[in-house]
Amino acid sequence: MLAAAGHTQLATFDLLDEAECEDWVLRTLLLRRHWRPRHAEAPFFTLGLAAYLDCGAGSAYHDLALRSRNNRMLESHFGPLLQSLATLLGDHFGAPAGMTDAAAWPGFHIYLPHPAFSLPVASVHRDLQYRDVFPGHALGDDDMFSFTLPLSTPERSGLNLWRDGATAAEPDFHPYRSGQLVVHSGLATHQAVLRCDGDLERITLQGHGVRLGQQILLYW
């Protein structure tokens, strides 16, 4: 699908204009009662379940009733946005793409301005969540991808991506632009560059995709 030598290939797509981004940001902010705090001190939240955070002890991710409520909330408030995302990704990869109730739907990272977010505090990682979300499926490296849609983007916010996993080297930095979808394999070592220490919050729609059979399933 997207994998290339070293799994570093990255693609971008213009999906939303500035006014549309502002509308979705406002809707996200108005749903604060649904935000999940993700740090004891810093103002980092998600709107939605995320496998990398919720598949651990207690396994909120695998609580079917909780996951269903999560997905219905996202569908109710963000259905058109998620459908536009699925249509674009399906057209790009040449297969029908959509959400699945077998997993949590794509959701949002929310960082409110804080001095700590000027530092490289985000984890350096690879996206291996598919092992927990789709156990028992034999997936090849080219059967999966990750994506980020920035909606509110502080200056110099973006993505660090290391070639061939060599984190001792300098990463390639890819700046984010609100409304521009960023897609990469997820298997290259990468890190979010937050830069959320001024007046603007950092809000992104996040998720992953896997090809199972003839379709692409989108999840987080």
PDB file of N, CA, C and O in Angstrom, residues 66-128:
ATOM      1  N   LEU A  66     -18.383  -0.044  26.070  1.00  0.00           N
ATOM      2  CA  LEU A  66     -17.674   1.230  26.105  1.00  0.00           C
ATOM      3  C   LEU A  66     -17.200   1.622  24.716  1.00  0.00           C
ATOM      4  O   LEU A  66     -17.329   2.788  24.300  1.00  0.00           O
ATOM      5  N   ARG A  67     -16.666   0.666  23.982  1.00  0.00           N
ATOM      6  CA  ARG A  67     -16.176   0.968  22.637  1.00  0.00           C
ATOM      7  C   ARG A  67     -17.322   1.358  21.708  1.00  0.00           C
ATOM      8  O   ARG A  67     -17.190   2.260  20.875  1.00  0.00           O
ATOM      9  N   SER A  68     -18.465   0.714  21.870  1.00  0.00           N
ATOM     10  CA  SER A  68     -19.618   1.061  21.044  1.00  0.00           C
ATOM     11  C   SER A  68     -20.098   2.479  21.343  1.00  0.00           C
ATOM     12  O   SER A  68     -20.399   3.244  20.420  1.00  0.00           O
ATOM     13  N   ARG A  69     -20.132   2.858  22.632  1.00  0.00           N
ATOM     14  CA  ARG A  69     -20.523   4.228  22.977  1.00  0.00           C
ATOM     15  C   ARG A  69     -19.527   5.228  22.408  1.00  0.00           C
ATOM     16  O   ARG A  69     -19.898   6.298  21.915  1.00  0.00           O
ATOM     17  N   ASN A  70     -18.246   4.882  22.480  1.00  0.00           N
ATOM     18  CA  ASN A  70     -17.205   5.735  21.909  1.00  0.00           C
ATOM     19  C   ASN A  70     -17.434   5.940  20.414  1.00  0.00           C
ATOM     20  O   ASN A  70     -17.412   7.073  19.911  1.00  0.00           O
ATOM     21  N   ASN A  71     -17.665   4.871  19.701  1.00  0.00           N
ATOM     22  CA  ASN A  71     -17.830   4.966  18.247  1.00  0.00           C
ATOM     23  C   ASN A  71     -19.090   5.725  17.867  1.00  0.00           C
ATOM     24  O   ASN A  71     -19.092   6.510  16.908  1.00  0.00           O
ATOM     25  N   ARG A  72     -20.180   5.505  18.608  1.00  0.00           N
ATOM     26  CA  ARG A  72     -21.421   6.217  18.299  1.00  0.00           C
ATOM     27  C   ARG A  72     -21.275   7.718  18.569  1.00  0.00           C
ATOM     28  O   ARG A  72     -21.854   8.542  17.863  1.00  0.00           O
ATOM     29  N   MET A  73     -20.527   8.078  19.617  1.00  0.00           N
ATOM     30  CA  MET A  73     -20.271   9.493  19.887  1.00  0.00           C
ATOM     31  C   MET A  73     -19.508  10.128  18.736  1.00  0.00           C
ATOM     32  O   MET A  73     -19.859  11.215  18.251  1.00  0.00           O
ATOM     33  N   LEU A  74     -18.458   9.455  18.276  1.00  0.00           N
ATOM     34  CA  LEU A  74     -17.666   9.989  17.166  1.00  0.00           C
ATOM     35  C   LEU A  74     -18.494  10.055  15.884  1.00  0.00           C
ATOM     36  O   LEU A  74     -18.408  11.030  15.121  1.00  0.00           O
ATOM     37  N   GLU A  75     -19.297   9.041  15.642  1.00  0.00           N
ATOM     38  CA  GLU A  75     -20.146   9.040  14.457  1.00  0.00           C
ATOM     39  C   GLU A  75     -21.151  10.189  14.502  1.00  0.00           C
ATOM     40  O   GLU A  75     -21.378  10.880  13.498  1.00  0.00           O
ATOM     41  N   SER A  76     -21.747  10.425  15.680  1.00  0.00           N
ATOM     42  CA  SER A  76     -22.763  11.463  15.821  1.00  0.00           C
ATOM     43  C   SER A  76     -22.197  12.845  15.559  1.00  0.00           C
ATOM     44  O   SER A  76     -22.836  13.680  14.902  1.00  0.00           O
ATOM     45  N   HIS A  77     -20.998  13.111  16.053  1.00  0.00           N
ATOM     46  CA  HIS A  77     -20.449  14.459  15.982  1.00  0.00           C
ATOM     47  C   HIS A  77     -19.492  14.675  14.815  1.00  0.00           C
ATOM     48  O   HIS A  77     -19.274  15.830  14.410  1.00  0.00           O
ATOM     49  N   PHE A  78     -18.896  13.602  14.295  1.00  0.00           N
ATOM     50  CA  PHE A  78     -17.859  13.756  13.279  1.00  0.00           C
ATOM     51  C   PHE A  78     -18.084  12.858  12.059  1.00  0.00           C
ATOM     52  O   PHE A  78     -17.150  12.642  11.280  1.00  0.00           O
ATOM     53  N   GLY A  79     -19.300  12.366  11.883  1.00  0.00           N
ATOM     54  CA  GLY A  79     -19.575  11.452  10.780  1.00  0.00           C
ATOM     55  C   GLY A  79     -19.143  11.966   9.420  1.00  0.00           C
ATOM     56  O   GLY A  79     -18.453  11.252   8.668  1.00  0.00           O
ATOM     57  N   PRO A  80     -19.506  13.189   9.035  1.00  0.00           N
ATOM     58  CA  PRO A  80     -19.090  13.684   7.711  1.00  0.00           C
ATOM     59  C   PRO A  80     -17.581  13.789   7.550  1.00  0.00           C
ATOM     60  O   PRO A  80     -17.053  13.500   6.466  1.00  0.00           O
ATOM     61  N   LEU A  81     -16.886  14.193   8.599  1.00  0.00           N
ATOM     62  CA  LEU A  81     -15.426  14.280   8.526  1.00  0.00           C
ATOM     63  C   LEU A  81     -14.817  12.901   8.344  1.00  0.00           C
ATOM     64  O   LEU A  81     -13.917  12.710   7.500  1.00  0.00           O
ATOM     65  N   LEU A  82     -15.293  11.926   9.103  1.00  0.00           N
ATOM     66  CA  LEU A  82     -14.749  10.578   8.990  1.00  0.00           C
ATOM     67  C   LEU A  82     -15.070   9.963   7.632  1.00  0.00           C
ATOM     68  O   LEU A  82     -14.250   9.229   7.070  1.00  0.00           O
ATOM     69  N   GLN A  83     -16.237  10.280   7.083  1.00  0.00           N
ATOM     70  CA  GLN A  83     -16.575   9.752   5.767  1.00  0.00           C
ATOM     71  C   GLN A  83     -15.693  10.365   4.685  1.00  0.00           C
ATOM     72  O   GLN A  83     -15.240   9.666   3.762  1.00  0.00           O
ATOM     73  N   SER A  84     -15.420  11.662   4.787  1.00  0.00           N
ATOM     74  CA  SER A  84     -14.516  12.305   3.824  1.00  0.00           C
ATOM     75  C   SER A  84     -13.130  11.682   3.895  1.00  0.00           C
ATOM     76  O   SER A  84     -12.476  11.449   2.864  1.00  0.00           O
ATOM     77  N   LEU A  85     -12.679  11.415   5.119  1.00  0.00           N
ATOM     78  CA  LEU A  85     -11.386  10.769   5.312  1.00  0.00           C
ATOM     79  C   LEU A  85     -11.369   9.388   4.657  1.00  0.00           C
ATOM     80  O   LEU A  85     -10.431   9.046   3.925  1.00  0.00           O
ATOM     81  N   ALA A  86     -12.409   8.593   4.918  1.00  0.00           N
ATOM     82  CA  ALA A  86     -12.461   7.239   4.370  1.00  0.00           C
ATOM     83  C   ALA A  86     -12.500   7.261   2.841  1.00  0.00           C
ATOM     84  O   ALA A  86     -11.847   6.442   2.182  1.00  0.00           O
ATOM     85  N   THR A  87     -13.249   8.185   2.279  1.00  0.00           N
ATOM     86  CA  THR A  87     -13.344   8.277   0.816  1.00  0.00           C
ATOM     87  C   THR A  87     -11.986   8.595   0.208  1.00  0.00           C
ATOM     88  O   THR A  87     -11.563   7.972  -0.774  1.00  0.00           O
ATOM     89  N   LEU A  88     -11.283   9.568   0.789  1.00  0.00           N
ATOM     90  CA  LEU A  88      -9.965   9.941   0.264  1.00  0.00           C
ATOM     91  C   LEU A  88      -8.994   8.767   0.354  1.00  0.00           C
ATOM     92  O   LEU A  88      -8.285   8.454  -0.618  1.00  0.00           O
ATOM     93  N   LEU A  89      -8.943   8.110   1.510  1.00  0.00           N
ATOM     94  CA  LEU A  89      -8.001   7.003   1.678  1.00  0.00           C
ATOM     95  C   LEU A  89      -8.367   5.828   0.777  1.00  0.00           C
ATOM     96  O   LEU A  89      -7.485   5.165   0.214  1.00  0.00           O
ATOM     97  N   GLY A  90      -9.651   5.558   0.637  1.00  0.00           N
ATOM     98  CA  GLY A  90     -10.067   4.483  -0.256  1.00  0.00           C
ATOM     99  C   GLY A  90      -9.676   4.752  -1.694  1.00  0.00           C
ATOM    100  O   GLY A  90      -9.184   3.864  -2.405  1.00  0.00           O
ATOM    101  N   ASP A  91      -9.867   5.993  -2.135  1.00  0.00           N
ATOM    102  CA  ASP A  91      -9.480   6.349  -3.500  1.00  0.00           C
ATOM    103  C   ASP A  91      -7.966   6.233  -3.681  1.00  0.00           C
ATOM    104  O   ASP A  91      -7.493   5.752  -4.719  1.00  0.00           O
ATOM    105  N   HIS A  92      -7.216   6.657  -2.682  1.00  0.00           N
ATOM    106  CA  HIS A  92      -5.756   6.627  -2.800  1.00  0.00           C
ATOM    107  C   HIS A  92      -5.223   5.202  -2.862  1.00  0.00           C
ATOM    108  O   HIS A  92      -4.350   4.886  -3.678  1.00  0.00           O
ATOM    109  N   PHE A  93      -5.756   4.338  -1.996  1.00  0.00           N
ATOM    110  CA  PHE A  93      -5.224   2.978  -1.915  1.00  0.00           C
ATOM    111  C   PHE A  93      -5.947   1.997  -2.831  1.00  0.00           C
ATOM    112  O   PHE A  93      -5.547   0.835  -2.935  1.00  0.00           O
ATOM    113  N   GLY A  94      -7.004   2.432  -3.476  1.00  0.00           N
ATOM    114  CA  GLY A  94      -7.680   1.584  -4.452  1.00  0.00           C
ATOM    115  C   GLY A  94      -8.479   0.447  -3.851  1.00  0.00           C
ATOM    116  O   GLY A  94      -8.560  -0.635  -4.436  1.00  0.00           O
ATOM    117  N   ALA A  95      -9.088   0.678  -2.694  1.00  0.00           N
ATOM    118  CA  ALA A  95      -9.919  -0.331  -2.041  1.00  0.00           C
ATOM    119  C   ALA A  95     -10.926   0.385  -1.158  1.00  0.00           C
ATOM    120  O   ALA A  95     -10.639   1.476  -0.643  1.00  0.00           O
ATOM    121  N   PRO A  96     -12.114  -0.188  -0.954  1.00  0.00           N
ATOM    122  CA  PRO A  96     -13.094   0.456  -0.078  1.00  0.00           C
ATOM    123  C   PRO A  96     -12.518   0.622   1.322  1.00  0.00           C
ATOM    124  O   PRO A  96     -11.936  -0.304   1.884  1.00  0.00           O
ATOM    125  N   ALA A  97     -12.678   1.811   1.900  1.00  0.00           N
ATOM    126  CA  ALA A  97     -12.165   2.095   3.236  1.00  0.00           C
ATOM    127  C   ALA A  97     -13.302   2.573   4.122  1.00  0.00           C
ATOM    128  O   ALA A  97     -14.183   3.318   3.673  1.00  0.00           O
ATOM    129  N   GLY A  98     -13.284   2.139   5.369  1.00  0.00           N
ATOM    130  CA  GLY A  98     -14.317   2.576   6.303  1.00  0.00           C
ATOM    131  C   GLY A  98     -13.991   2.153   7.717  1.00  0.00           C
ATOM    132  O   GLY A  98     -13.022   1.438   7.975  1.00  0.00           O
ATOM    133  N   MET A  99     -14.807   2.634   8.642  1.00  0.00           N
ATOM    134  CA  MET A  99     -14.641   2.287  10.041  1.00  0.00           C
ATOM    135  C   MET A  99     -15.159   0.879  10.321  1.00  0.00           C
ATOM    136  O   MET A  99     -15.872   0.301   9.511  1.00  0.00           O
ATOM    137  N   THR A 100     -14.780   0.341  11.483  1.00  0.00           N
ATOM    138  CA  THR A 100     -15.228  -0.985  11.892  1.00  0.00           C
ATOM    139  C   THR A 100     -15.562  -0.977  13.369  1.00  0.00           C
ATOM    140  O   THR A 100     -14.832  -0.366  14.178  1.00  0.00           O
ATOM    141  N   ASP A 101     -16.633  -1.647  13.750  1.00  0.00           N
ATOM    142  CA  ASP A 101     -16.974  -1.747  15.168  1.00  0.00           C
ATOM    143  C   ASP A 101     -16.126  -2.794  15.877  1.00  0.00           C
ATOM    144  O   ASP A 101     -16.264  -2.979  17.090  1.00  0.00           O
ATOM    145  N   ALA A 102     -15.232  -3.464  15.149  1.00  0.00           N
ATOM    146  CA  ALA A 102     -14.273  -4.371  15.782  1.00  0.00           C
ATOM    147  C   ALA A 102     -13.132  -3.615  16.439  1.00  0.00           C
ATOM    148  O   ALA A 102     -12.268  -4.225  17.078  1.00  0.00           O
ATOM    149  N   ALA A 103     -13.132  -2.285  16.310  1.00  0.00           N
ATOM    150  CA  ALA A 103     -12.049  -1.454  16.858  1.00  0.00           C
ATOM    151  C   ALA A 103     -12.609  -0.076  17.172  1.00  0.00           C
ATOM    152  O   ALA A 103     -13.725   0.278  16.755  1.00  0.00           O
ATOM    153  N   ALA A 104     -11.843   0.715  17.913  1.00  0.00           N
ATOM    154  CA  ALA A 104     -12.216   2.107  18.147  1.00  0.00           C
ATOM    155  C   ALA A 104     -12.000   2.913  16.868  1.00  0.00           C
ATOM    156  O   ALA A 104     -11.025   2.709  16.144  1.00  0.00           O
ATOM    157  N   TRP A 105     -12.905   3.829  16.614  1.00  0.00           N
ATOM    158  CA  TRP A 105     -12.811   4.658  15.417  1.00  0.00           C
ATOM    159  C   TRP A 105     -11.709   5.706  15.576  1.00  0.00           C
ATOM    160  O   TRP A 105     -11.304   6.029  16.705  1.00  0.00           O
ATOM    161  N   PRO A 106     -11.207   6.253  14.475  1.00  0.00           N
ATOM    162  CA  PRO A 106     -10.241   7.345  14.570  1.00  0.00           C
ATOM    163  C   PRO A 106     -10.754   8.462  15.473  1.00  0.00           C
ATOM    164  O   PRO A 106     -11.948   8.797  15.452  1.00  0.00           O
ATOM    165  N   GLY A 107      -9.855   9.006  16.292  1.00  0.00           N
ATOM    166  CA  GLY A 107     -10.225  10.035  17.254  1.00  0.00           C
ATOM    167  C   GLY A 107      -9.185  11.137  17.281  1.00  0.00           C
ATOM    168  O   GLY A 107      -8.388  11.286  16.335  1.00  0.00           O
ATOM    169  N   PHE A 108      -9.144  11.898  18.362  1.00  0.00           N
ATOM    170  CA  PHE A 108      -8.401  13.148  18.369  1.00  0.00           C
ATOM    171  C   PHE A 108      -7.371  13.195  19.487  1.00  0.00           C
ATOM    172  O   PHE A 108      -7.660  12.833  20.634  1.00  0.00           O
ATOM    173  N   HIS A 109      -6.182  13.670  19.160  1.00  0.00           N
ATOM    174  CA  HIS A 109      -5.207  14.125  20.144  1.00  0.00           C
ATOM    175  C   HIS A 109      -5.474  15.601  20.409  1.00  0.00           C
ATOM    176  O   HIS A 109      -5.625  16.388  19.454  1.00  0.00           O
ATOM    177  N   ILE A 110      -5.485  15.975  21.675  1.00  0.00           N
ATOM    178  CA  ILE A 110      -5.721  17.364  22.061  1.00  0.00           C
ATOM    179  C   ILE A 110      -4.643  17.777  23.053  1.00  0.00           C
ATOM    180  O   ILE A 110      -4.531  17.188  24.136  1.00  0.00           O
ATOM    181  N   TYR A 111      -3.852  18.762  22.685  1.00  0.00           N
ATOM    182  CA  TYR A 111      -2.850  19.349  23.574  1.00  0.00           C
ATOM    183  C   TYR A 111      -3.214  20.813  23.782  1.00  0.00           C
ATOM    184  O   TYR A 111      -3.295  21.580  22.808  1.00  0.00           O
ATOM    185  N   LEU A 112      -3.444  21.198  25.025  1.00  0.00           N
ATOM    186  CA  LEU A 112      -3.649  22.604  25.339  1.00  0.00           C
ATOM    187  C   LEU A 112      -2.292  23.234  25.643  1.00  0.00           C
ATOM    188  O   LEU A 112      -1.377  22.554  26.118  1.00  0.00           O
ATOM    189  N   PRO A 113      -2.119  24.514  25.372  1.00  0.00           N
ATOM    190  CA  PRO A 113      -0.793  25.134  25.521  1.00  0.00           C
ATOM    191  C   PRO A 113      -0.204  24.922  26.919  1.00  0.00           C
ATOM    192  O   PRO A 113      -0.882  25.099  27.937  1.00  0.00           O
ATOM    193  N   HIS A 114       1.094  24.550  26.917  1.00  0.00           N
ATOM    194  CA  HIS A 114       1.806  24.289  28.174  1.00  0.00           C
ATOM    195  C   HIS A 114       3.299  24.374  27.875  1.00  0.00           C
ATOM    196  O   HIS A 114       3.757  23.904  26.822  1.00  0.00           O
ATOM    197  N   PRO A 115       4.089  24.931  28.803  1.00  0.00           N
ATOM    198  CA  PRO A 115       5.527  25.057  28.537  1.00  0.00           C
ATOM    199  C   PRO A 115       6.219  23.736  28.214  1.00  0.00           C
ATOM    200  O   PRO A 115       7.168  23.711  27.414  1.00  0.00           O
ATOM    201  N   ALA A 116       5.760  22.635  28.811  1.00  0.00           N
ATOM    202  CA  ALA A 116       6.411  21.343  28.566  1.00  0.00           C
ATOM    203  C   ALA A 116       6.333  20.938  27.099  1.00  0.00           C
ATOM    204  O   ALA A 116       7.214  20.214  26.605  1.00  0.00           O
ATOM    205  N   PHE A 117       5.317  21.426  26.399  1.00  0.00           N
ATOM    206  CA  PHE A 117       5.122  21.001  25.019  1.00  0.00           C
ATOM    207  C   PHE A 117       6.037  21.719  24.036  1.00  0.00           C
ATOM    208  O   PHE A 117       5.965  21.482  22.828  1.00  0.00           O
ATOM    209  N   SER A 118       6.897  22.599  24.545  1.00  0.00           N
ATOM    210  CA  SER A 118       7.942  23.164  23.699  1.00  0.00           C
ATOM    211  C   SER A 118       9.117  22.211  23.559  1.00  0.00           C
ATOM    212  O   SER A 118       9.969  22.386  22.680  1.00  0.00           O
ATOM    213  N   LEU A 119       9.158  21.182  24.412  1.00  0.00           N
ATOM    214  CA  LEU A 119      10.264  20.234  24.465  1.00  0.00           C
ATOM    215  C   LEU A 119       9.911  18.964  23.695  1.00  0.00           C
ATOM    216  O   LEU A 119       8.733  18.684  23.440  1.00  0.00           O
ATOM    217  N   PRO A 120      10.905  18.143  23.357  1.00  0.00           N
ATOM    218  CA  PRO A 120      10.632  16.878  22.632  1.00  0.00           C
ATOM    219  C   PRO A 120      10.138  15.792  23.593  1.00  0.00           C
ATOM    220  O   PRO A 120      10.814  14.799  23.849  1.00  0.00           O
ATOM    221  N   VAL A 121       8.933  16.010  24.137  1.00  0.00           N
ATOM    222  CA  VAL A 121       8.407  15.114  25.168  1.00  0.00           C
ATOM    223  C   VAL A 121       7.588  13.958  24.602  1.00  0.00           C
ATOM    224  O   VAL A 121       7.324  12.979  25.313  1.00  0.00           O
ATOM    225  N   ALA A 122       7.157  14.041  23.361  1.00  0.00           N
ATOM    226  CA  ALA A 122       6.375  12.951  22.776  1.00  0.00           C
ATOM    227  C   ALA A 122       7.255  11.722  22.579  1.00  0.00           C
ATOM    228  O   ALA A 122       8.466  11.833  22.335  1.00  0.00           O
ATOM    229  N   SER A 123       6.660  10.552  22.684  1.00  0.00           N
ATOM    230  CA  SER A 123       7.429   9.311  22.603  1.00  0.00           C
ATOM    231  C   SER A 123       7.968   9.084  21.192  1.00  0.00           C
ATOM    232  O   SER A 123       7.348   9.472  20.196  1.00  0.00           O
ATOM    233  N   VAL A 124       9.132   8.461  21.120  1.00  0.00           N
ATOM    234  CA  VAL A 124       9.698   7.977  19.858  1.00  0.00           C
ATOM    235  C   VAL A 124       9.249   6.525  19.722  1.00  0.00           C
ATOM    236  O   VAL A 124       9.524   5.703  20.600  1.00  0.00           O
ATOM    237  N   HIS A 125       8.549   6.197  18.640  1.00  0.00           N
ATOM    238  CA  HIS A 125       7.877   4.897  18.612  1.00  0.00           C
ATOM    239  C   HIS A 125       7.607   4.435  17.187  1.00  0.00           C
ATOM    240  O   HIS A 125       7.841   5.176  16.222  1.00  0.00           O
ATOM    241  N   ARG A 126       7.120   3.208  17.094  1.00  0.00           N
ATOM    242  CA  ARG A 126       6.552   2.652  15.865  1.00  0.00           C
ATOM    243  C   ARG A 126       5.115   2.249  16.169  1.00  0.00           C
ATOM    244  O   ARG A 126       4.789   1.917  17.309  1.00  0.00           O
ATOM    245  N   ASP A 127       4.251   2.266  15.165  1.00  0.00           N
ATOM    246  CA  ASP A 127       2.837   1.964  15.380  1.00  0.00           C
ATOM    247  C   ASP A 127       2.588   0.464  15.205  1.00  0.00           C
ATOM    248  O   ASP A 127       2.383  -0.029  14.089  1.00  0.00           O
ATOM    249  N   LEU A 128       2.596  -0.234  16.326  1.00  0.00           N
ATOM    250  CA  LEU A 128       2.410  -1.691  16.320  1.00  0.00           C
ATOM    251  C   LEU A 128       1.093  -2.091  16.975  1.00  0.00           C
ATOM    252  O   LEU A 128       0.893  -3.253  17.330  1.00  0.00           O
TER     253      LEU A 128
END
